[in-house]
Every structure is written in C-alpha cells, then in structure tokens.
Amino acid sequence: GAVVSQHPSRVICKSGTSVKIECRSLDFQATTMFWYRQFPKQSLMLMATSNEGSKATYEQGVEKDKFLINHASLTLSTLTVTSAHPEDSSFYICSAPNRGWYGYTFGSGTRLTVV
Amino acid sequence: SQKIEQNSEALNIQEGKTATLTCNYTNYSPAYLQWYRQDPGRGPVFLLLIRENEKEKRKERLKVTFDTTLKQSLFHITASQPADSATYLCALEGSGSARQLTFGSGTQLTVLP
C-alpha cells in the first residue's frame, strides 16, 4: 500500500531556532499533502494544505510566516517551523490522499520539543 | 461551526466481545465519513470509508454504519482482541474543493484479556 515517510520522528530544538520536517510519498505521487498538529489528548487539527508547484493554503489562525510549507516535487513536502517557541511543541503529522482519494495515508509523525 | 463528537473518551471491553464506538456530528453534511486507528506516538491508519449514500460497510471484523438523518456513525469491532487496543478517530470529509478531513477527538479503546 501507499507509504508516507516522515522525518525526523523526534526533534528537540532551542527557542528561536528553526526546524524542518520532511514528508515523502515513497511509492506514489502526491500532488496534495496535508499538515496537522496534535496536542496531547487532543485530536488532529489541520494546519495547511500544500499543493505541488503552488502556494500552500493555511487554516484560519495558522501563521503562514511561522509555518513555512514547500511542496516542490510530487513526492516531497516540507514544513519548517521558524523561530520556534515552547508553545510550538507538539506532534506534527503529514498525510496524502490515497489513490482515488479513498482515505488518506499518514506519516508517522514528528514530536517537536522546543526548550 | 461544524462539530464532531465521539461519545466516549475511553472504552474498556472484554476480549471476544463487540466494541461499538459512536461518532455524532452537527452543522455539517459530509460526503464521506472515515475511521482511523491511532497508536500512541504514531500517525493515524486508515480503516474504512463510507459514502453519504451508503448505509453500511464491512471489512473483516470491522463494520461501519452511517445515518445521515441522525448525523451519526457507529463503528463496530467484532471478536475484539487485545491487539485492537488503540485510539479510534472518526473523520468527516467534504467533496470537491472541500476534500479535507475534520477529526473527532477520538475514543481510546482497551480490550482486556
């Protein structure tokens, strides 16, 4: 089946630095990828939709200058958390639609801790 | 605004019994309703999708029903096993340009041996 590879799985960074998270579709082309954030004991909240070759669409309340999304190829989307602060500590997950948009395949997630 | 409620935050059942999870929604008319399994520290895994014009869908030990009048979906796991212990997420999806998932808060299922 479809596989979305997400790296890194865990990252600890200092406040004020930037962190890049990568999501790759391994055996299919993903023209669209979705980025979510999940706080402990809460559900997934959609942050943005990235489309290959065009600008990402951000959900209300998500700062586009802080969460930079790049989808430069059909198999790679990246999320960069810029000038990270402790409140950005969360679990970040990407996903891509399956063939025919029949469900979605998710990455394994990135646990970001900002100290 | 649209709201999705999964009625139990946690559900414990005995091995071999049928687990039934509920998903209710308001202020939304989804074209698709999906169920995912999420294990701790992992991304969700797709289980089943049911369309607005379908009443029931089955896959092995899993069954999903979808009642658009009641705005409710039921998710059943028959002959439950300890390996079924996980958080189960209900997700709604629109159609066309609105094809993105909105998740419920999840139900943590524990199957006791």
PDB file of C-alpha atoms in Angstrom:
ATOM      1  CA  GLY A   1       0.000   0.000   0.000  1.00  0.00           C
ATOM      2  CA  ALA A   2       0.868   3.667  -0.029  1.00  0.00           C
ATOM      3  CA  VAL A   3       3.619   4.836   2.308  1.00  0.00           C
ATOM      4  CA  VAL A   4       4.375   8.350   3.515  1.00  0.00           C
ATOM      5  CA  SER A   5       7.780   8.630   5.137  1.00  0.00           C
ATOM      6  CA  GLN A   6       8.148  11.429   7.673  1.00  0.00           C
ATOM      7  CA  HIS A   7      11.433  12.633   9.221  1.00  0.00           C
ATOM      8  CA  PRO A   8      12.604  13.282  11.803  1.00  0.00           C
ATOM      9  CA  SER A   9      10.469  11.309  14.236  1.00  0.00           C
ATOM     10  CA  ARG A  10      11.676  13.361  17.175  1.00  0.00           C
ATOM     11  CA  VAL A  11      13.470  16.691  17.408  1.00  0.00           C
ATOM     12  CA  ILE A  12      14.456  18.916  20.279  1.00  0.00           C
ATOM     13  CA  CYS A  13      15.468  22.463  19.431  1.00  0.00           C
ATOM     14  CA  LYS A  14      16.268  25.651  21.254  1.00  0.00           C
ATOM     15  CA  SER A  15      13.814  28.505  21.366  1.00  0.00           C
ATOM     16  CA  GLY A  16      14.332  30.858  18.443  1.00  0.00           C
ATOM     17  CA  THR A  17      15.756  28.285  16.039  1.00  0.00           C
ATOM     18  CA  SER A  18      14.060  26.739  13.003  1.00  0.00           C
ATOM     19  CA  VAL A  19      13.181  23.116  12.378  1.00  0.00           C
ATOM     20  CA  LYS A  20      12.393  21.410   9.079  1.00  0.00           C
ATOM     21  CA  ILE A  21      10.140  18.375   8.844  1.00  0.00           C
ATOM     22  CA  GLU A  22      10.038  16.303   5.650  1.00  0.00           C
ATOM     23  CA  CYS A  23       7.323  14.097   4.249  1.00  0.00           C
ATOM     24  CA  ARG A  24       7.946  11.878   1.245  1.00  0.00           C
ATOM     25  CA  SER A  25       5.467   9.744  -0.641  1.00  0.00           C
ATOM     26  CA  LEU A  26       7.508   6.628  -1.373  1.00  0.00           C
ATOM     27  CA  ASP A  27       5.553   4.724  -3.984  1.00  0.00           C
ATOM     28  CA  PHE A  28       3.108   7.242  -5.357  1.00  0.00           C
ATOM     29  CA  GLN A  29       2.911  10.857  -6.413  1.00  0.00           C
ATOM     30  CA  ALA A  30       1.188  13.226  -4.023  1.00  0.00           C
ATOM     31  CA  THR A  31       0.101  16.445  -5.669  1.00  0.00           C
ATOM     32  CA  THR A  32      -1.574  17.397  -2.410  1.00  0.00           C
ATOM     33  CA  MET A  33      -0.360  16.911   1.134  1.00  0.00           C
ATOM     34  CA  PHE A  34      -1.931  17.979   4.403  1.00  0.00           C
ATOM     35  CA  TRP A  35      -0.160  19.065   7.575  1.00  0.00           C
ATOM     36  CA  TYR A  36      -1.697  18.554  11.013  1.00  0.00           C
ATOM     37  CA  ARG A  37      -0.782  19.382  14.573  1.00  0.00           C
ATOM     38  CA  GLN A  38      -1.849  17.289  17.547  1.00  0.00           C
ATOM     39  CA  PHE A  39      -1.542  18.345  21.182  1.00  0.00           C
ATOM     40  CA  PRO A  40      -1.610  15.719  23.961  1.00  0.00           C
ATOM     41  CA  LYS A  41      -5.022  14.093  24.462  1.00  0.00           C
ATOM     42  CA  GLN A  42      -6.460  16.142  21.593  1.00  0.00           C
ATOM     43  CA  SER A  43      -7.368  15.339  18.045  1.00  0.00           C
ATOM     44  CA  LEU A  44      -5.600  16.307  14.865  1.00  0.00           C
ATOM     45  CA  MET A  45      -6.038  19.905  13.753  1.00  0.00           C
ATOM     46  CA  LEU A  46      -5.445  20.747  10.123  1.00  0.00           C
ATOM     47  CA  MET A  47      -2.811  23.443   9.729  1.00  0.00           C
ATOM     48  CA  ALA A  48      -2.406  23.738   5.983  1.00  0.00           C
ATOM     49  CA  THR A  49      -2.821  22.116   2.607  1.00  0.00           C
ATOM     50  CA  SER A  50       0.193  22.001   0.338  1.00  0.00           C
ATOM     51  CA  ASN A  51      -0.125  21.649  -3.412  1.00  0.00           C
ATOM     52  CA  GLU A  52       2.793  20.770  -5.657  1.00  0.00           C
ATOM     53  CA  GLY A  53       4.006  23.796  -7.536  1.00  0.00           C
ATOM     54  CA  SER A  54       1.770  26.357  -5.836  1.00  0.00           C
ATOM     55  CA  LYS A  55       1.396  28.174  -2.558  1.00  0.00           C
ATOM     56  CA  ALA A  56       0.057  26.374   0.467  1.00  0.00           C
ATOM     57  CA  THR A  57      -3.383  27.130   1.857  1.00  0.00           C
ATOM     58  CA  TYR A  58      -3.383  27.800   5.583  1.00  0.00           C
ATOM     59  CA  GLU A  59      -6.233  27.286   8.021  1.00  0.00           C
ATOM     60  CA  GLN A  60      -7.541  30.226   9.987  1.00  0.00           C
ATOM     61  CA  GLY A  61      -5.284  31.109  12.883  1.00  0.00           C
ATOM     62  CA  VAL A  62      -2.180  29.426  11.474  1.00  0.00           C
ATOM     63  CA  GLU A  63       0.642  31.866  10.798  1.00  0.00           C
ATOM     64  CA  LYS A  64       1.988  31.260   7.306  1.00  0.00           C
ATOM     65  CA  ASP A  65       5.222  33.125   8.027  1.00  0.00           C
ATOM     66  CA  LYS A  66       5.906  30.906  11.004  1.00  0.00           C
ATOM     67  CA  PHE A  67       4.990  27.583   9.425  1.00  0.00           C
ATOM     68  CA  LEU A  68       6.599  27.579   6.011  1.00  0.00           C
ATOM     69  CA  ILE A  69       5.413  24.865   3.666  1.00  0.00           C
ATOM     70  CA  ASN A  70       7.183  23.873   0.471  1.00  0.00           C
ATOM     71  CA  HIS A  71       5.899  21.265  -1.969  1.00  0.00           C
ATOM     72  CA  ALA A  72       8.495  21.480  -4.706  1.00  0.00           C
ATOM     73  CA  SER A  73       8.065  17.996  -6.118  1.00  0.00           C
ATOM     74  CA  LEU A  74       5.368  15.352  -6.455  1.00  0.00           C
ATOM     75  CA  THR A  75       6.960  13.253  -3.724  1.00  0.00           C
ATOM     76  CA  LEU A  76       8.206  15.763  -1.152  1.00  0.00           C
ATOM     77  CA  SER A  77       6.548  18.319   1.085  1.00  0.00           C
ATOM     78  CA  THR A  78       8.341  20.116   3.903  1.00  0.00           C
ATOM     79  CA  LEU A  79       7.156  22.070   6.920  1.00  0.00           C
ATOM     80  CA  THR A  80       9.586  24.499   8.521  1.00  0.00           C
ATOM     81  CA  VAL A  81       8.769  25.859  11.944  1.00  0.00           C
ATOM     82  CA  THR A  82      10.590  29.167  12.092  1.00  0.00           C
ATOM     83  CA  SER A  83      11.701  30.926  15.270  1.00  0.00           C
ATOM     84  CA  ALA A  84      10.257  28.117  17.331  1.00  0.00           C
ATOM     85  CA  HIS A  85       8.918  28.769  20.810  1.00  0.00           C
ATOM     86  CA  PRO A  86       7.938  26.340  23.578  1.00  0.00           C
ATOM     87  CA  GLU A  87       4.253  26.725  22.671  1.00  0.00           C
ATOM     88  CA  ASP A  88       5.074  25.240  19.254  1.00  0.00           C
ATOM     89  CA  SER A  89       5.962  21.968  20.964  1.00  0.00           C
ATOM     90  CA  SER A  90       3.549  19.436  19.527  1.00  0.00           C
ATOM     91  CA  PHE A  91       3.144  16.359  17.359  1.00  0.00           C
ATOM     92  CA  TYR A  92       3.189  17.261  13.664  1.00  0.00           C
ATOM     93  CA  ILE A  93       1.794  14.820  11.103  1.00  0.00           C
ATOM     94  CA  CYS A  94       1.502  14.918   7.326  1.00  0.00           C
ATOM     95  CA  SER A  95      -0.866  12.996   5.096  1.00  0.00           C
ATOM     96  CA  ALA A  96      -1.591  12.420   1.436  1.00  0.00           C
ATOM     97  CA  PRO A  97      -4.761  11.144  -0.218  1.00  0.00           C
ATOM     98  CA  ASN A  98      -4.758   7.531  -1.306  1.00  0.00           C
ATOM     99  CA  ARG A  99      -5.386   6.521  -4.892  1.00  0.00           C
ATOM    100  CA  GLY A 100      -8.777   7.787  -5.937  1.00  0.00           C
ATOM    101  CA  TRP A 101      -8.957   9.862  -2.735  1.00  0.00           C
ATOM    102  CA  TYR A 102     -10.149   6.721  -0.938  1.00  0.00           C
ATOM    103  CA  GLY A 103      -8.880   7.544   2.501  1.00  0.00           C
ATOM    104  CA  TYR A 104      -5.559   9.068   3.419  1.00  0.00           C
ATOM    105  CA  THR A 105      -2.103   7.756   4.295  1.00  0.00           C
ATOM    106  CA  PHE A 106      -0.399   9.477   7.196  1.00  0.00           C
ATOM    107  CA  GLY A 107       3.235   9.864   8.075  1.00  0.00           C
ATOM    108  CA  SER A 108       4.466   8.501  11.378  1.00  0.00           C
ATOM    109  CA  GLY A 109       4.595  11.979  12.917  1.00  0.00           C
ATOM    110  CA  THR A 110       7.280  14.273  14.335  1.00  0.00           C
ATOM    111  CA  ARG A 111       7.437  15.031  18.029  1.00  0.00           C
ATOM    112  CA  LEU A 112       8.826  18.578  18.308  1.00  0.00           C
ATOM    113  CA  THR A 113      10.032  19.829  21.671  1.00  0.00           C
ATOM    114  CA  VAL A 114      11.193  23.422  21.939  1.00  0.00           C
ATOM    115  CA  VAL A 115      13.298  24.181  25.016  1.00  0.00           C
TER     116      VAL A 115
ATOM    117  CA  SER B   1     -19.343  25.732  13.115  1.00  0.00           C
ATOM    118  CA  GLN B   2     -19.096  22.032  12.462  1.00  0.00           C
ATOM    119  CA  LYS B   3     -18.710  19.814  15.474  1.00  0.00           C
ATOM    120  CA  ILE B   4     -17.798  16.136  15.765  1.00  0.00           C
ATOM    121  CA  GLU B   5     -18.326  14.221  18.980  1.00  0.00           C
ATOM    122  CA  GLN B   6     -17.114  10.752  19.789  1.00  0.00           C
ATOM    123  CA  ASN B   7     -19.236   9.801  22.721  1.00  0.00           C
ATOM    124  CA  SER B   8     -16.702   8.021  24.872  1.00  0.00           C
ATOM    125  CA  GLU B   9     -13.257   9.291  25.645  1.00  0.00           C
ATOM    126  CA  ALA B  10     -12.357   5.781  26.823  1.00  0.00           C
ATOM    127  CA  LEU B  11     -13.984   2.390  26.428  1.00  0.00           C
ATOM    128  CA  ASN B  12     -12.940  -0.873  28.102  1.00  0.00           C
ATOM    129  CA  ILE B  13     -14.315  -4.187  26.908  1.00  0.00           C
ATOM    130  CA  GLN B  14     -13.560  -7.851  27.433  1.00  0.00           C
ATOM    131  CA  GLU B  15     -11.724  -9.822  24.778  1.00  0.00           C
ATOM    132  CA  GLY B  16     -14.089 -11.554  22.374  1.00  0.00           C
ATOM    133  CA  LYS B  17     -16.879  -9.011  22.802  1.00  0.00           C
ATOM    134  CA  THR B  18     -18.021  -6.472  20.212  1.00  0.00           C
ATOM    135  CA  ALA B  19     -16.794  -2.928  20.678  1.00  0.00           C
ATOM    136  CA  THR B  20     -19.161  -0.191  19.477  1.00  0.00           C
ATOM    137  CA  LEU B  21     -17.910   3.365  19.067  1.00  0.00           C
ATOM    138  CA  THR B  22     -20.128   6.325  18.241  1.00  0.00           C
ATOM    139  CA  CYS B  23     -19.479   9.417  16.179  1.00  0.00           C
ATOM    140  CA  ASN B  24     -22.031  12.237  16.064  1.00  0.00           C
ATOM    141  CA  TYR B  25     -21.730  15.437  14.109  1.00  0.00           C
ATOM    142  CA  THR B  26     -23.564  18.731  13.721  1.00  0.00           C
ATOM    143  CA  ASN B  27     -23.572  21.638  11.276  1.00  0.00           C
ATOM    144  CA  TYR B  28     -22.076  19.555   8.503  1.00  0.00           C
ATOM    145  CA  SER B  29     -23.154  17.376   5.608  1.00  0.00           C
ATOM    146  CA  PRO B  30     -20.136  15.228   4.821  1.00  0.00           C
ATOM    147  CA  ALA B  31     -19.785  13.428   1.538  1.00  0.00           C
ATOM    148  CA  TYR B  32     -17.586  10.819   3.229  1.00  0.00           C
ATOM    149  CA  LEU B  33     -17.068   9.573   6.748  1.00  0.00           C
ATOM    150  CA  GLN B  34     -13.895   7.743   7.671  1.00  0.00           C
ATOM    151  CA  TRP B  35     -12.490   5.838  10.626  1.00  0.00           C
ATOM    152  CA  TYR B  36      -8.843   5.722  11.574  1.00  0.00           C
ATOM    153  CA  ARG B  37      -6.809   3.901  14.189  1.00  0.00           C
ATOM    154  CA  GLN B  38      -4.053   5.750  16.016  1.00  0.00           C
ATOM    155  CA  ASP B  39      -1.493   4.128  18.280  1.00  0.00           C
ATOM    156  CA  PRO B  40       0.479   6.227  20.809  1.00  0.00           C
ATOM    157  CA  GLY B  41       3.159   8.351  19.162  1.00  0.00           C
ATOM    158  CA  ARG B  42       2.136   7.284  15.652  1.00  0.00           C
ATOM    159  CA  GLY B  43       0.171   8.731  12.776  1.00  0.00           C
ATOM    160  CA  PRO B  44      -3.403   7.548  12.114  1.00  0.00           C
ATOM    161  CA  VAL B  45      -4.002   4.489   9.953  1.00  0.00           C
ATOM    162  CA  PHE B  46      -6.939   4.404   7.541  1.00  0.00           C
ATOM    163  CA  LEU B  47      -9.522   1.721   8.301  1.00  0.00           C
ATOM    164  CA  LEU B  48     -12.775   2.351   6.466  1.00  0.00           C
ATOM    165  CA  LEU B  49     -14.568   4.955   4.365  1.00  0.00           C
ATOM    166  CA  ILE B  50     -18.309   5.168   3.902  1.00  0.00           C
ATOM    167  CA  ARG B  51     -20.077   7.474   1.477  1.00  0.00           C
ATOM    168  CA  GLU B  52     -23.133   9.591   2.257  1.00  0.00           C
ATOM    169  CA  ASN B  53     -25.345   7.350   0.126  1.00  0.00           C
ATOM    170  CA  GLU B  54     -24.169   4.153   1.841  1.00  0.00           C
ATOM    171  CA  LYS B  55     -25.708   2.719   4.986  1.00  0.00           C
ATOM    172  CA  GLU B  56     -23.136   0.132   5.975  1.00  0.00           C
ATOM    173  CA  LYS B  57     -19.630  -1.002   5.098  1.00  0.00           C
ATOM    174  CA  ARG B  58     -17.735  -4.052   6.307  1.00  0.00           C
ATOM    175  CA  LYS B  59     -14.111  -5.097   6.304  1.00  0.00           C
ATOM    176  CA  GLU B  60     -13.117  -8.308   8.068  1.00  0.00           C
ATOM    177  CA  ARG B  61     -14.049  -7.780  11.758  1.00  0.00           C
ATOM    178  CA  LEU B  62     -14.946  -4.128  11.238  1.00  0.00           C
ATOM    179  CA  LYS B  63     -18.341  -2.668  10.413  1.00  0.00           C
ATOM    180  CA  VAL B  64     -19.344   0.952   9.947  1.00  0.00           C
ATOM    181  CA  THR B  65     -22.838   2.365   9.668  1.00  0.00           C
ATOM    182  CA  PHE B  66     -23.722   5.863   8.531  1.00  0.00           C
ATOM    183  CA  ASP B  67     -27.060   7.542   9.245  1.00  0.00           C
ATOM    184  CA  THR B  68     -27.176  10.984   7.613  1.00  0.00           C
ATOM    185  CA  THR B  69     -30.583  11.695   9.159  1.00  0.00           C
ATOM    186  CA  LEU B  70     -29.338  11.121  12.693  1.00  0.00           C
ATOM    187  CA  LYS B  71     -25.924  12.558  11.728  1.00  0.00           C
ATOM    188  CA  GLN B  72     -24.291   9.556  13.314  1.00  0.00           C
ATOM    189  CA  SER B  73     -21.867   6.773  12.514  1.00  0.00           C
ATOM    190  CA  LEU B  74     -21.332   3.609  14.518  1.00  0.00           C
ATOM    191  CA  PHE B  75     -18.072   1.681  14.336  1.00  0.00           C
ATOM    192  CA  HIS B  76     -18.066  -1.945  15.425  1.00  0.00           C
ATOM    193  CA  ILE B  77     -15.173  -4.313  16.068  1.00  0.00           C
ATOM    194  CA  THR B  78     -16.397  -7.874  16.477  1.00  0.00           C
ATOM    195  CA  ALA B  79     -14.494 -10.618  18.324  1.00  0.00           C
ATOM    196  CA  SER B  80     -12.240  -7.943  19.791  1.00  0.00           C
ATOM    197  CA  GLN B  81      -8.642  -8.742  20.674  1.00  0.00           C
ATOM    198  CA  PRO B  82      -6.119  -7.012  22.940  1.00  0.00           C
ATOM    199  CA  ALA B  83      -4.261  -6.002  19.757  1.00  0.00           C
ATOM    200  CA  ASP B  84      -7.288  -3.868  18.859  1.00  0.00           C
ATOM    201  CA  SER B  85      -6.489  -1.576  21.786  1.00  0.00           C
ATOM    202  CA  ALA B  86      -5.840   1.899  20.344  1.00  0.00           C
ATOM    203  CA  THR B  87      -7.489   5.274  19.838  1.00  0.00           C
ATOM    204  CA  TYR B  88     -10.083   5.306  17.085  1.00  0.00           C
ATOM    205  CA  LEU B  89     -10.770   8.523  15.245  1.00  0.00           C
ATOM    206  CA  CYS B  90     -13.841   9.487  13.282  1.00  0.00           C
ATOM    207  CA  ALA B  91     -13.232  11.933  10.435  1.00  0.00           C
ATOM    208  CA  LEU B  92     -15.577  13.794   8.112  1.00  0.00           C
ATOM    209  CA  GLU B  93     -14.738  14.841   4.593  1.00  0.00           C
ATOM    210  CA  GLY B  94     -16.469  17.124   2.150  1.00  0.00           C
ATOM    211  CA  SER B  95     -16.432  16.872  -1.623  1.00  0.00           C
ATOM    212  CA  GLY B  96     -14.837  18.773  -4.469  1.00  0.00           C
ATOM    213  CA  SER B  97     -12.615  21.598  -3.260  1.00  0.00           C
ATOM    214  CA  ALA B  98     -13.602  20.767   0.341  1.00  0.00           C
ATOM    215  CA  ARG B  99     -11.888  17.380   0.329  1.00  0.00           C
ATOM    216  CA  GLN B 100     -10.063  17.560   3.609  1.00  0.00           C
ATOM    217  CA  LEU B 101     -10.554  15.729   6.877  1.00  0.00           C
ATOM    218  CA  THR B 102     -12.023  17.092  10.077  1.00  0.00           C
ATOM    219  CA  PHE B 103     -11.350  14.779  13.007  1.00  0.00           C
ATOM    220  CA  GLY B 104     -13.237  13.944  16.146  1.00  0.00           C
ATOM    221  CA  SER B 105     -11.395  13.788  19.442  1.00  0.00           C
ATOM    222  CA  GLY B 106     -11.166  10.009  19.407  1.00  0.00           C
ATOM    223  CA  THR B 107     -12.147   7.104  21.628  1.00  0.00           C
ATOM    224  CA  GLN B 108      -9.435   5.168  23.430  1.00  0.00           C
ATOM    225  CA  LEU B 109     -10.381   1.503  23.300  1.00  0.00           C
ATOM    226  CA  THR B 110      -8.843  -1.020  25.663  1.00  0.00           C
ATOM    227  CA  VAL B 111      -9.578  -4.698  25.115  1.00  0.00           C
ATOM    228  CA  LEU B 112      -8.953  -6.627  28.293  1.00  0.00           C
ATOM    229  CA  PRO B 113      -7.638 -10.214  28.074  1.00  0.00           C
TER     230      PRO B 113
END
